[in-house]
CSV table of C-alpha atoms and ligand atoms in Angstrom, one decimal:
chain,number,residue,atom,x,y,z
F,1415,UNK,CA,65.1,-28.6,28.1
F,1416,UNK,CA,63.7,-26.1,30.8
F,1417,UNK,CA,63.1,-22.3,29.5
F,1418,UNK,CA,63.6,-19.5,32.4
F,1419,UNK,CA,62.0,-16.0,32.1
F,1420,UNK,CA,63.8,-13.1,33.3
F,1421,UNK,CA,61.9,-10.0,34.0
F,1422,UNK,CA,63.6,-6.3,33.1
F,1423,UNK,CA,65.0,-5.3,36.2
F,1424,UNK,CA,65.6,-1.6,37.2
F,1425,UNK,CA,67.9,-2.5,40.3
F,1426,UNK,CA,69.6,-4.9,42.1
F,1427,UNK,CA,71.2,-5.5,44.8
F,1428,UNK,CA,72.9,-8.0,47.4
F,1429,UNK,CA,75.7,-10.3,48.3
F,1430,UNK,CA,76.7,-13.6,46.8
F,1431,UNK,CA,79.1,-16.0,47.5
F,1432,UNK,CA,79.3,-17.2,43.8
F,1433,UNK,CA,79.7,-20.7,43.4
F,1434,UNK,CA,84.0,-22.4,44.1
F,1435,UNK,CA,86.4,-22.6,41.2
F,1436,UNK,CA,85.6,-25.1,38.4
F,1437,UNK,CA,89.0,-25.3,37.3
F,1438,UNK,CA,90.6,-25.3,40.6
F,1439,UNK,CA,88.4,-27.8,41.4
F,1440,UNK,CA,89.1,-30.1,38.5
F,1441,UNK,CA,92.9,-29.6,38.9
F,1442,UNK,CA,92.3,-30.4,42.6
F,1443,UNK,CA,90.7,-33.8,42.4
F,1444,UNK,CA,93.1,-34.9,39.2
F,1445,UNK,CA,96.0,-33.8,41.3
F,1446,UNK,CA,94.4,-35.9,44.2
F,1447,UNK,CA,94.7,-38.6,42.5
F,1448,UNK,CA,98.2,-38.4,41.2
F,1449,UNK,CA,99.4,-37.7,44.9
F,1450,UNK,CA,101.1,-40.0,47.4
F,1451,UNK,CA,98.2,-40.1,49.8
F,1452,UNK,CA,95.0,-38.6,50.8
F,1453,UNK,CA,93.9,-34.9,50.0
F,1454,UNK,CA,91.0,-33.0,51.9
F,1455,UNK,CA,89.3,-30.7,48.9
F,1456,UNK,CA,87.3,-28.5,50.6
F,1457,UNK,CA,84.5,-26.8,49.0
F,1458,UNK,CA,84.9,-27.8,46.0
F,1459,UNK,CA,82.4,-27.3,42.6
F,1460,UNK,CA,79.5,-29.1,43.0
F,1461,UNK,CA,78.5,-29.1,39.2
F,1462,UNK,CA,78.2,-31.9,36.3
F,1463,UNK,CA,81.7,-31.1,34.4
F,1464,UNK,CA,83.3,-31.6,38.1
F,1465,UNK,CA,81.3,-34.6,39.0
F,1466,UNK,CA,82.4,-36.0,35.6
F,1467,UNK,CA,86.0,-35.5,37.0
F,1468,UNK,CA,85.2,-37.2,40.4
F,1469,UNK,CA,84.0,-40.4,38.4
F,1470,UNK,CA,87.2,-39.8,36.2
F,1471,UNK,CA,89.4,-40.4,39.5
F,1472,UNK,CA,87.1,-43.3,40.8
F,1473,UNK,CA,87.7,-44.9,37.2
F,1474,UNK,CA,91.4,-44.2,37.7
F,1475,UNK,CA,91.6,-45.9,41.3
F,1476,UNK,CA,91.8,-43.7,43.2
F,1477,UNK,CA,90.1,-43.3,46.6
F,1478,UNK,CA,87.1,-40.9,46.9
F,1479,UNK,CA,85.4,-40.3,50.2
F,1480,UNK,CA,82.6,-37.4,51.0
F,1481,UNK,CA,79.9,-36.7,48.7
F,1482,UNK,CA,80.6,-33.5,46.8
F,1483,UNK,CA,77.0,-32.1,47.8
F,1484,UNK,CA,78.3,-32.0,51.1
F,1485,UNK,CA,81.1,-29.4,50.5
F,1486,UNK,CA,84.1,-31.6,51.1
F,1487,UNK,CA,85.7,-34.9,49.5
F,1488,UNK,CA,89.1,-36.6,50.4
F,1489,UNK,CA,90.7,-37.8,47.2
F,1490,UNK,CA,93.5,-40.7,48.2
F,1491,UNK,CA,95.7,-41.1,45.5
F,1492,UNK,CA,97.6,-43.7,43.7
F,1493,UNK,CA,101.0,-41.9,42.9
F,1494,UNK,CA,102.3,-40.0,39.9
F,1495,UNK,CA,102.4,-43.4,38.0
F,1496,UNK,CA,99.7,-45.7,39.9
F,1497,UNK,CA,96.7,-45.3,37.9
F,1498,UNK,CA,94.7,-47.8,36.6
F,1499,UNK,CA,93.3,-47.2,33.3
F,1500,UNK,CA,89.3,-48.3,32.4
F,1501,UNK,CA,88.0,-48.8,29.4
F,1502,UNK,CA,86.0,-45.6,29.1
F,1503,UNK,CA,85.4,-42.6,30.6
F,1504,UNK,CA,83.0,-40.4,30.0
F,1505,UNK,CA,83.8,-36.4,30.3
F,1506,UNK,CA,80.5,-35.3,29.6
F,1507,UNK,CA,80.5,-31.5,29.1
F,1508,UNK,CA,84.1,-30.9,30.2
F,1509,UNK,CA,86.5,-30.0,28.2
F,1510,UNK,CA,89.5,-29.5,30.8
F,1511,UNK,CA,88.7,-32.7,32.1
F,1512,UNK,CA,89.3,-34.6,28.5
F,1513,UNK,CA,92.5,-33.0,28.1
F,1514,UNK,CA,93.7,-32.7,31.2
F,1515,UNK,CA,92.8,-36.6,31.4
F,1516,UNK,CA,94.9,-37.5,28.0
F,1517,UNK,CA,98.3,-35.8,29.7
F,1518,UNK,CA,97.7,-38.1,33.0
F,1519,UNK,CA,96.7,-40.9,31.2
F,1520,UNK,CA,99.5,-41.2,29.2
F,1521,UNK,CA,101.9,-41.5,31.8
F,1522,UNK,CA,100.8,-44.3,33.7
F,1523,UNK,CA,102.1,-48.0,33.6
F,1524,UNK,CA,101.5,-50.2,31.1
F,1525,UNK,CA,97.6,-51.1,30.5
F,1526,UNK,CA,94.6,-51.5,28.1
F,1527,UNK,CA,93.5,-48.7,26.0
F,1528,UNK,CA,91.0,-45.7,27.6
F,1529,UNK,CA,89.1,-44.4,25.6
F,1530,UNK,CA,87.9,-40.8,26.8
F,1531,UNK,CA,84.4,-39.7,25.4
F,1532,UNK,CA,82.0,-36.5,26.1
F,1533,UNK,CA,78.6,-35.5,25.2
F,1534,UNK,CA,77.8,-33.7,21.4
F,1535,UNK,CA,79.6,-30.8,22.3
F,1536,UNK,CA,82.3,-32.0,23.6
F,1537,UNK,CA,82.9,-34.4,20.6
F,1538,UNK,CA,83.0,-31.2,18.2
F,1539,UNK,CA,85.7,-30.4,19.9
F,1540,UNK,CA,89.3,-30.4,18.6
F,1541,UNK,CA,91.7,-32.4,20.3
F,1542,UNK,CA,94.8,-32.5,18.0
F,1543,UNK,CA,96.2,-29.5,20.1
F,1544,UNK,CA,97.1,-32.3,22.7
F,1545,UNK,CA,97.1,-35.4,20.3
F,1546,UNK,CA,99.6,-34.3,18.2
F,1547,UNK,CA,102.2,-32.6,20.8
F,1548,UNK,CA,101.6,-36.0,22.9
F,1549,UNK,CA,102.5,-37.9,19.9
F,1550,UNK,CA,105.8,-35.8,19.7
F,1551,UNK,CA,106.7,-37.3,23.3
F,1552,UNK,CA,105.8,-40.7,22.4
F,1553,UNK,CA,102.4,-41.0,23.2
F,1554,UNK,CA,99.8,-42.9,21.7
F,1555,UNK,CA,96.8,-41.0,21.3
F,1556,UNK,CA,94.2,-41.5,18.5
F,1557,UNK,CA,91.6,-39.3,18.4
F,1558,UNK,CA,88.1,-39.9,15.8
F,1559,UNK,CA,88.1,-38.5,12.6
F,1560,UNK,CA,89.0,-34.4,11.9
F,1561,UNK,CA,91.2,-34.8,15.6
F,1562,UNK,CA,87.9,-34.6,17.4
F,1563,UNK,CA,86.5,-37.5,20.6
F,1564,UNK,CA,86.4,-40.3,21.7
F,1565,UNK,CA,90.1,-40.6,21.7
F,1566,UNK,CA,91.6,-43.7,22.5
F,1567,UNK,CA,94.5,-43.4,24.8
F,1568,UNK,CA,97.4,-46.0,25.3
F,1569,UNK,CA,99.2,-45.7,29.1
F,1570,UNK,CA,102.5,-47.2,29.3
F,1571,UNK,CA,104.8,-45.8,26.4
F,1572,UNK,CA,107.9,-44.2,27.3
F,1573,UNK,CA,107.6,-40.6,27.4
F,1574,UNK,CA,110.8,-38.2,26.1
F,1575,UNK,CA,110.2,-34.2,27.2
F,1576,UNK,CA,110.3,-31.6,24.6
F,1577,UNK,CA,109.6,-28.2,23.8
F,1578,UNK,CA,106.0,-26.9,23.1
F,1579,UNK,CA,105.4,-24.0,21.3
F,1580,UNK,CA,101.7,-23.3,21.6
F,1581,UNK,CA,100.0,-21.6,18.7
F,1582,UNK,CA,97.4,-20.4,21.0
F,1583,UNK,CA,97.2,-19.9,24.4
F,1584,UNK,CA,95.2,-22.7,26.5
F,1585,UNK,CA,95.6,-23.7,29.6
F,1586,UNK,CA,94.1,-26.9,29.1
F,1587,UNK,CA,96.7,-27.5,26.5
F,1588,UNK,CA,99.6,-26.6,28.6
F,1589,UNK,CA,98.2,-28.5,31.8
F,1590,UNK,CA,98.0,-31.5,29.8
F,1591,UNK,CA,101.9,-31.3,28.4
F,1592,UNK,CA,102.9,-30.5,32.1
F,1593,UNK,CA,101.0,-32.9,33.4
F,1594,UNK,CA,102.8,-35.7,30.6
F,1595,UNK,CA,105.9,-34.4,31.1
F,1596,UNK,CA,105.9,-35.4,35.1
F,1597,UNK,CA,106.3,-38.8,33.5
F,1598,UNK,CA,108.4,-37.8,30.8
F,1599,UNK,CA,112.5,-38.7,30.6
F,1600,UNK,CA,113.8,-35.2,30.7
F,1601,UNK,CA,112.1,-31.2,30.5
F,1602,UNK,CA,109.1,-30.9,29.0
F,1603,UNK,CA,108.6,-26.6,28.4
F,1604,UNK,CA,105.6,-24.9,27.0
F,1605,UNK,CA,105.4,-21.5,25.4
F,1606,UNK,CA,102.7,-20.1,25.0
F,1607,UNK,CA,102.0,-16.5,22.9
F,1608,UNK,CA,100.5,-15.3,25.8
F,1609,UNK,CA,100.3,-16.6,29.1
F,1610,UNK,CA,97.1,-18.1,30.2
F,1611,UNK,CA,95.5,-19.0,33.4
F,1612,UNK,CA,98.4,-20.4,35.7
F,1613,UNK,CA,96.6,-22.8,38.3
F,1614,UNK,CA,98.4,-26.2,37.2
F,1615,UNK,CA,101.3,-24.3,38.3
F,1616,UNK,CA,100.6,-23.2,41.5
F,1617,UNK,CA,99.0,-26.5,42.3
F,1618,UNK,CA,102.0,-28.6,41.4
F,1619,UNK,CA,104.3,-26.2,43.0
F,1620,UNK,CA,102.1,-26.6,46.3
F,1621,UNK,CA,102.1,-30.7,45.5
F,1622,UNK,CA,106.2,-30.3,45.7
F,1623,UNK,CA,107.2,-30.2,42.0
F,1624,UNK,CA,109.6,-27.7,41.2
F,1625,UNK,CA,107.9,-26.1,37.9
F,1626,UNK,CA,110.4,-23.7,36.0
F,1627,UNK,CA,110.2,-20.5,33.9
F,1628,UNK,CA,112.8,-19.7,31.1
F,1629,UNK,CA,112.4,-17.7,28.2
F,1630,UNK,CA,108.4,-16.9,28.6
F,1631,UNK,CA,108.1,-20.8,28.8
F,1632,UNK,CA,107.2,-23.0,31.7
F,1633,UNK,CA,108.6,-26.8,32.2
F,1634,UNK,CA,108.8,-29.4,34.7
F,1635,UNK,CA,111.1,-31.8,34.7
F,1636,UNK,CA,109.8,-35.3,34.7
F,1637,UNK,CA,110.4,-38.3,35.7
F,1638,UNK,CA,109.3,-36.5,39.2
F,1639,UNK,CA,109.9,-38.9,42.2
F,1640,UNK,CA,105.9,-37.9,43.2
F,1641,UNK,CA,103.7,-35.2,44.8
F,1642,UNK,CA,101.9,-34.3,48.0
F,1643,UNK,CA,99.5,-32.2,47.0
F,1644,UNK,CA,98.3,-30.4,50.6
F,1645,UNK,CA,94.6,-30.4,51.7
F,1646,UNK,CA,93.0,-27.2,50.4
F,1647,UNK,CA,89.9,-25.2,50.1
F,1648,UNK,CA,88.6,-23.6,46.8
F,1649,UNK,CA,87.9,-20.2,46.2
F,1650,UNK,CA,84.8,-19.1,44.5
F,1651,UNK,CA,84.8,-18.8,40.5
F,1652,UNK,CA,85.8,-15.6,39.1
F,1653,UNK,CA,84.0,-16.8,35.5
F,1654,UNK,CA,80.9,-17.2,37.7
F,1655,UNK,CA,81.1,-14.0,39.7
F,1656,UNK,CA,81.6,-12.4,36.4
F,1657,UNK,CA,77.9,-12.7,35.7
F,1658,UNK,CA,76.9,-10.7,38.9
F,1659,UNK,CA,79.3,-8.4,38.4
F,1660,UNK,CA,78.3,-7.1,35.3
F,1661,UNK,CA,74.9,-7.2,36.7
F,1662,UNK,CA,75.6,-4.6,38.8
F,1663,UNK,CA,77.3,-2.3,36.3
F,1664,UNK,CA,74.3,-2.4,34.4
F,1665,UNK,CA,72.0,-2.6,37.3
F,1666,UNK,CA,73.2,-2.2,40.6
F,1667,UNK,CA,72.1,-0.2,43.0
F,1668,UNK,CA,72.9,0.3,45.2
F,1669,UNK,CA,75.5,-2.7,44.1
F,1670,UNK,CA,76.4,-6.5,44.1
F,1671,UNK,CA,79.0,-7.4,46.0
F,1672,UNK,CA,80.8,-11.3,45.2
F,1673,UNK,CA,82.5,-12.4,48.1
F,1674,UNK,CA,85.4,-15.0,48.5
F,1675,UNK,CA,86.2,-14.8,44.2
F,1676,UNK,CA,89.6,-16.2,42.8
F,1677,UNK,CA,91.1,-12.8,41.8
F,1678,UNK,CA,94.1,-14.7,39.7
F,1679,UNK,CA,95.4,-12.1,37.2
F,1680,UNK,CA,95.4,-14.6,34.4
F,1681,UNK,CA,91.6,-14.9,35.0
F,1682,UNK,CA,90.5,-11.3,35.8
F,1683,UNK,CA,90.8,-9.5,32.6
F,1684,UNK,CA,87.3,-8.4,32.5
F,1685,UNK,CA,88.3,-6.2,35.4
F,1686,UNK,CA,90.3,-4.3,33.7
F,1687,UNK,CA,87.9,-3.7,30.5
F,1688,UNK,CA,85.2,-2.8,32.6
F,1689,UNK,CA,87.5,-0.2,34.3
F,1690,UNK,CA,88.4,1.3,30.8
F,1691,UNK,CA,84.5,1.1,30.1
F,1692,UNK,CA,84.6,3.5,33.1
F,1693,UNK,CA,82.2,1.0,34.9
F,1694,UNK,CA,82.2,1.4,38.8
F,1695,UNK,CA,83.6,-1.2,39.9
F,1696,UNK,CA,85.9,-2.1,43.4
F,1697,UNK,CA,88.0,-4.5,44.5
F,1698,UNK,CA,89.2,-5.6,47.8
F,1699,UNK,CA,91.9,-8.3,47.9
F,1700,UNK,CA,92.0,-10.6,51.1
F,1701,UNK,CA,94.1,-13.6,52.1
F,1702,UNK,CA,95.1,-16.1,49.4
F,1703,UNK,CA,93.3,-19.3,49.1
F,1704,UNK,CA,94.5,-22.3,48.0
F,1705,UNK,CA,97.9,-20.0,46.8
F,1706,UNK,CA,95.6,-18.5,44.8
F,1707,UNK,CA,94.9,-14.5,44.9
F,1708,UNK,CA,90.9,-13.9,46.2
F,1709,UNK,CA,89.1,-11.1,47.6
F,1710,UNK,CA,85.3,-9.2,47.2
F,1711,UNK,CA,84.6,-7.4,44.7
F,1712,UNK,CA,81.3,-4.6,44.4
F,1713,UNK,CA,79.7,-3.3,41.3
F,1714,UNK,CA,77.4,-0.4,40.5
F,1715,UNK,CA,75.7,1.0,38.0
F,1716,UNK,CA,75.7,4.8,36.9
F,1717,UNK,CA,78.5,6.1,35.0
F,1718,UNK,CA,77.7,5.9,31.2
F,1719,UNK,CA,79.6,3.1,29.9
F,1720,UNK,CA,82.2,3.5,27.0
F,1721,UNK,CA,82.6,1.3,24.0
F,1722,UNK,CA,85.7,-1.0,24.1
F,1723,UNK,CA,88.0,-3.0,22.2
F,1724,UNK,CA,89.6,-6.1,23.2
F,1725,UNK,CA,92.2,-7.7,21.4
F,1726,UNK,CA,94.6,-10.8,20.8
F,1727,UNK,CA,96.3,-10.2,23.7
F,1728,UNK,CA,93.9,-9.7,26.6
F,1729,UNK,CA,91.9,-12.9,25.0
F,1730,UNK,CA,93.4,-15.7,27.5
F,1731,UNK,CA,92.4,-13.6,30.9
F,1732,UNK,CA,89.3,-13.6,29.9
F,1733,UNK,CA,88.3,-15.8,27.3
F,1734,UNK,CA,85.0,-17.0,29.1
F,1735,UNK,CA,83.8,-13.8,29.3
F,1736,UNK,CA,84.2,-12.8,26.3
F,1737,UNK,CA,80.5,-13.2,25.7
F,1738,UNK,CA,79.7,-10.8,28.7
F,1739,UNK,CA,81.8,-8.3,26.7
F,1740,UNK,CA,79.0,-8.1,23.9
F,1741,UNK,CA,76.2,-7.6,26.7
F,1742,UNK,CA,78.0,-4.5,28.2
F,1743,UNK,CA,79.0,-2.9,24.4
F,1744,UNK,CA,75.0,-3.2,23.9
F,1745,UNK,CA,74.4,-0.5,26.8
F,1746,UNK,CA,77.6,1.8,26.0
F,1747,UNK,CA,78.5,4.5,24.3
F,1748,UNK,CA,80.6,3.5,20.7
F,1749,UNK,CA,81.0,0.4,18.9
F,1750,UNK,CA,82.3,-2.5,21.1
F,1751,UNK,CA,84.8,-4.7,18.9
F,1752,UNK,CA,86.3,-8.0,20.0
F,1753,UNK,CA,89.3,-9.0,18.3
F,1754,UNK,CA,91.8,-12.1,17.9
F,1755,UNK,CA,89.1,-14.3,19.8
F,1756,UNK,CA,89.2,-17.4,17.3
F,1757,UNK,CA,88.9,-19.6,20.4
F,1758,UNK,CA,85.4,-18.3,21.1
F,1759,UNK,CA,84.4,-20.9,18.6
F,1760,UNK,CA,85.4,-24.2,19.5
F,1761,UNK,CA,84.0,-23.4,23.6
F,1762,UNK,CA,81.0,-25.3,24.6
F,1763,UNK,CA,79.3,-23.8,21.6
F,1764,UNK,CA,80.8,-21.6,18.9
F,1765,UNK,CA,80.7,-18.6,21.4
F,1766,UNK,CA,80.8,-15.9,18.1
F,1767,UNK,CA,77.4,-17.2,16.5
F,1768,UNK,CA,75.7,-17.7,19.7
F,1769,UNK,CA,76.5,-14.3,21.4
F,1770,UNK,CA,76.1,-12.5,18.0
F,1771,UNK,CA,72.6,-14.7,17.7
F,1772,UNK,CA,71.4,-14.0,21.0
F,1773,UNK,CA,72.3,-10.7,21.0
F,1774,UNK,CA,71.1,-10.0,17.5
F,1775,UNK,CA,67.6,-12.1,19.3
F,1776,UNK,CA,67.2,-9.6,21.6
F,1777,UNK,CA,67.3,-6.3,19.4
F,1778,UNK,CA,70.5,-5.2,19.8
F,1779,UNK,CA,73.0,-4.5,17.0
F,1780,UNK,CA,75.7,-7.0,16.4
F,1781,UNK,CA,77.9,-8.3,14.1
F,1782,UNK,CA,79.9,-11.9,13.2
F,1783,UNK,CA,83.2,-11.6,12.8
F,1784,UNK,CA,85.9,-14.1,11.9
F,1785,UNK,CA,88.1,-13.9,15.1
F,1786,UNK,CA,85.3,-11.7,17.3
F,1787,UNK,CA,82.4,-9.5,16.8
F,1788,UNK,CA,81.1,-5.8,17.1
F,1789,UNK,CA,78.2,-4.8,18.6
F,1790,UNK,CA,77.0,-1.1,18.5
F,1791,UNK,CA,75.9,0.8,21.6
F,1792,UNK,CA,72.3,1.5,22.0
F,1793,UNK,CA,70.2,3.4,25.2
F,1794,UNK,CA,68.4,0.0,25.6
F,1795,UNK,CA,68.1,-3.6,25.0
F,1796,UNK,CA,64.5,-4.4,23.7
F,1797,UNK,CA,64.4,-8.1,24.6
F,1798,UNK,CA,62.6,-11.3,23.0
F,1799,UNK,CA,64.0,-15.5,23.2
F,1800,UNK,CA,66.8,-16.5,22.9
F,1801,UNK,CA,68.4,-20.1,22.8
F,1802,UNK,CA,71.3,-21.5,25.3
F,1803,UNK,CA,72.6,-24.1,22.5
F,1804,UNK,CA,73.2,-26.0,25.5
F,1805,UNK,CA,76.0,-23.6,26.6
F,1806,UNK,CA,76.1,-22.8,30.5
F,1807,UNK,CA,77.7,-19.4,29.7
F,1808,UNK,CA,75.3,-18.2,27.1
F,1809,UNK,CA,72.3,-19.5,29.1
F,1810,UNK,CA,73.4,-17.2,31.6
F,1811,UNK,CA,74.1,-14.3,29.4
F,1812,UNK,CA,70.6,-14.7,28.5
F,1813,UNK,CA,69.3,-14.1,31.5
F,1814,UNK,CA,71.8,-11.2,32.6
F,1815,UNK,CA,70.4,-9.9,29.2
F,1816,UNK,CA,66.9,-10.3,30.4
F,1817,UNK,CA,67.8,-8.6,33.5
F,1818,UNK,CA,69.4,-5.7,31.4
F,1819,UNK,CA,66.2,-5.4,28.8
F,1820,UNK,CA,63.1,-3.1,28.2
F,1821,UNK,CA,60.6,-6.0,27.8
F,1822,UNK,CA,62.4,-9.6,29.6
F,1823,UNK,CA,63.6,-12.2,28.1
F,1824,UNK,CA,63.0,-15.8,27.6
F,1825,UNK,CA,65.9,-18.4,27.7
F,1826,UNK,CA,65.5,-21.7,26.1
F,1827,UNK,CA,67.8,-24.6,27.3
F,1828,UNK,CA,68.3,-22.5,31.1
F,1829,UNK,CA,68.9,-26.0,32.2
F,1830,UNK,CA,72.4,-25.6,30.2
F,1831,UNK,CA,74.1,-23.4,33.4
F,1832,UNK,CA,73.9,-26.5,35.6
F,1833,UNK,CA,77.6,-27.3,34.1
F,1834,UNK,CA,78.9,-24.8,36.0
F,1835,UNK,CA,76.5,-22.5,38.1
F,1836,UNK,CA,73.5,-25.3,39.5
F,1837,UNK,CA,72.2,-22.3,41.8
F,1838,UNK,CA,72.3,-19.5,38.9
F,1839,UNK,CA,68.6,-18.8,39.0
F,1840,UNK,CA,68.4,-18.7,42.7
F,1841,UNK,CA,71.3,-16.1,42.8
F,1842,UNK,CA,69.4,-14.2,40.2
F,1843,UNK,CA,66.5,-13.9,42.8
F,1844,UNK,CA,68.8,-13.2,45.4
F,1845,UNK,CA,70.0,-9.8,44.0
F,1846,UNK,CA,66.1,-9.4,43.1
F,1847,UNK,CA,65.9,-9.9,39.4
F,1848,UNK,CA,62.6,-12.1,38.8
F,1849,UNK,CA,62.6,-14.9,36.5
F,1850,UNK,CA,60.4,-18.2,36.6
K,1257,S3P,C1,90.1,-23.7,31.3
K,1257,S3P,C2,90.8,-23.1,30.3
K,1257,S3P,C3,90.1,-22.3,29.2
K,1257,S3P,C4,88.6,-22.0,29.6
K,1257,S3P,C5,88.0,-23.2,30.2
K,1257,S3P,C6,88.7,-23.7,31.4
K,1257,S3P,C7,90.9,-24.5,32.3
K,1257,S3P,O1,90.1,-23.1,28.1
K,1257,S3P,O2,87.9,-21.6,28.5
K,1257,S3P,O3,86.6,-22.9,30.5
K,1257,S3P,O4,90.4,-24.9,33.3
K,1257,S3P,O5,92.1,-24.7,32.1
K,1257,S3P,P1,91.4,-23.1,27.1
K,1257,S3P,O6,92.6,-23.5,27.9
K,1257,S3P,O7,91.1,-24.1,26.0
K,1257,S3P,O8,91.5,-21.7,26.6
């Protein structure tokens, strides 16, 4: 476990081309596989939850050419319903990948049992929120005691579409039902109580699939004939650009720009908090990539920030940076209160203890709560160590924190933000915060 310490910083500056998509990427090379011949993904993640999906589609049979380091890979697949299925996979750290898998899996011929496993983490997860809807269509999906990994996955049983009604938002959830319900006789619809991030959509739209809307829900109707899902590039990572631009708000000056970022309104929420917050913040949208929305956007730091509240409904555009949330309320004006953000806890860590913990590590004022926290606005954020808990977003808040703080900060388990952000530390230079 490597520990990284981040000086207090009183500004930065620069440009950074933040690392591409992680979920675009995954959807991309699961997609690949599923389509009727060879896809160029360009640029995509180069990170262990989307090497973890890479090997997924290798396991799967499908073709994989390129070398991920090298910024491209040509993914030849095997058809909607010409996977193989192995004995294991491993999904490591990555969540979207396990269920994402189980809803492809599913829906292929006839085979032996897969069973899908991940690291600790990932086996506290809960999995009944696509084990039990899968079941619903027919499915035979097992998961290990409490609905948690490994879950053993049977291919080959016939499929019947059906309508979902979500009890929370995910779009790992909903991916996964869409992604059954290409093999499934009939529509297969999702509601959801609020929409979340839509890039299985746009993707299978792009692949050829006609996927509907009705009612608030989405569907596809299944069994599709196949997909051709077109070459693409992927845009950089709006979660990861997050981190620099809060930076700036806090610190920038004369600003951090993030060039070439996903700007997907079902991701972007944090935009619009931080433009309540009254933080200085601009956005320029470009050209689409990969039919996704993506542009530059700069931050600076100078207007005193306001206190906040976030609730229920502006959780799903934003629900990785939730954690980022508590870092800003620390440095504004008011009490900061995050609401209706259950799903903060079963992330790659329970995200509610460990931003409350580090927060709380560092000096600043903040409070558990069942579904969210509070944190109270102070002029400055002493510093001290704080612990990642193997979590790629809260190693990285730690070090933004650092960044942000009177005295610096030390980060235990840095190592952690190699899931989805290998050149984090680099970056941090790069806008001249100092950490080693
Ligand atoms: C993701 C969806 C979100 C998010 C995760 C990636 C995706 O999870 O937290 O990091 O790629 O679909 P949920 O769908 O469980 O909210």
């Amino acid at each position: 476990m490597s520990s990284l310490t981040i000086r207090p910083a009183t500004a930065v500056a620069g440009t950074i081309a933040v690392p591409p998509d992680k979920s675009i990427t995954h959807r991309a090379f699961l997609l690949g596989a599923l389509s009727g011949g060879p896809v160029v993904v360009d640029a995509p993640l180069d990170s262990e939850d989307t090497r973890a999906t890479l090997a997924a589609v290798r396991a799967l049979g499908a073709g994989v050419e390129g070398d991920i380091a090298s910024g491209r890979v040509v993914v030849s697949g095997r058809g909607v319903r010409g996977l193989s299925s192995p004995p294991v996979i491993d999904c490591m750290n990555a969540g979207t990948l396990m269920r994402l898998l189980t809803g492809i899996i599913v829906g292929q011929p006839p085979g032996e049992v897969t069973v899908l496993d991940g690291d600790a983490s990932l086996r506290g997860r809960p999995m009944a929120r696509v084990t039990d809807p899968l079941s619903a269509m027919g499915a035979a999906v097992i998961p290990a005691d409490g609905g948690r990994p490994p879950l053993a996955v049977r291919p080959g049983l016939p499929l019947h579409g059906m309508v979902h009604r979500l009890p929370v938002a995910s779009a790992q959830v909903k991916s996964c039902l869409l992604l059954a319900g290409l093999n499934a006789q009939g529509d297969t619809w999702v509601h959801e109580p609020v929409p979340s991030r839509d890039h299985t959509e746009r993707m299978l739209r792009a692949a050829g699939v006609d996927v509907m809307e009705r009612d608030g829900m989405v569907g596809v109707q299944g069994p599709v004939p196949g997909l051709r899902l077109p070459d693409l590039r992927v845009p950089g990572d709006f979660s990861s650009a997050a981190f620099w631009i809060v930076a700036g708000v806090l610190r920038g000056d004369p600003g951090v720009r993030v060039t070439g970022v996903n700007l997907n309104p079902g991701r972007t929420g944090l935009l619009r908090v931080l433009q309540r917050m009254g933080a200085d913040v601009v956005v320029e949208p470009g050209p689409d990539v990969a039919g996704e929305p993506a542009g530059h956007v700069t931050a600076r730091a100078g207007s005193i920030l306001q206190a906040t509240e976030v609730t229920a409904d502006e959780v799903p555009s934003m629900v990785d940076e939730l954690p980022l949330v508590g870092l800003l309320g620390a440095l504004a004006a008011g009490t900061t209160v995050v609401s209706g953000a259950g799903e903060m806890r079963v992330k790659e860590s329970d995200r509610i203890a460990t931003v409350v913990e580090l927060l709380t590590a560092v000096g600043v004022d903040a409070e558990e709560r069942d579904d969210g926290f509070a944190v109270r606005g102070q002029m400055s954020i002493p510093g001290g160590e704080v612990r990642s808990h193997g979590d790629h977003r809260i190693a990285m808040l730690g070090a933004l924190a650092g960044m942000a703080s009177e005295s610096g900060v030390t980060v235990q388990g840095m190592d952690a933000a190699a899931v989805s952000y290998p050149g984090f530390a680099d970056h941090l230079r790069a806008i001249g915060a100092e950490a080693a």
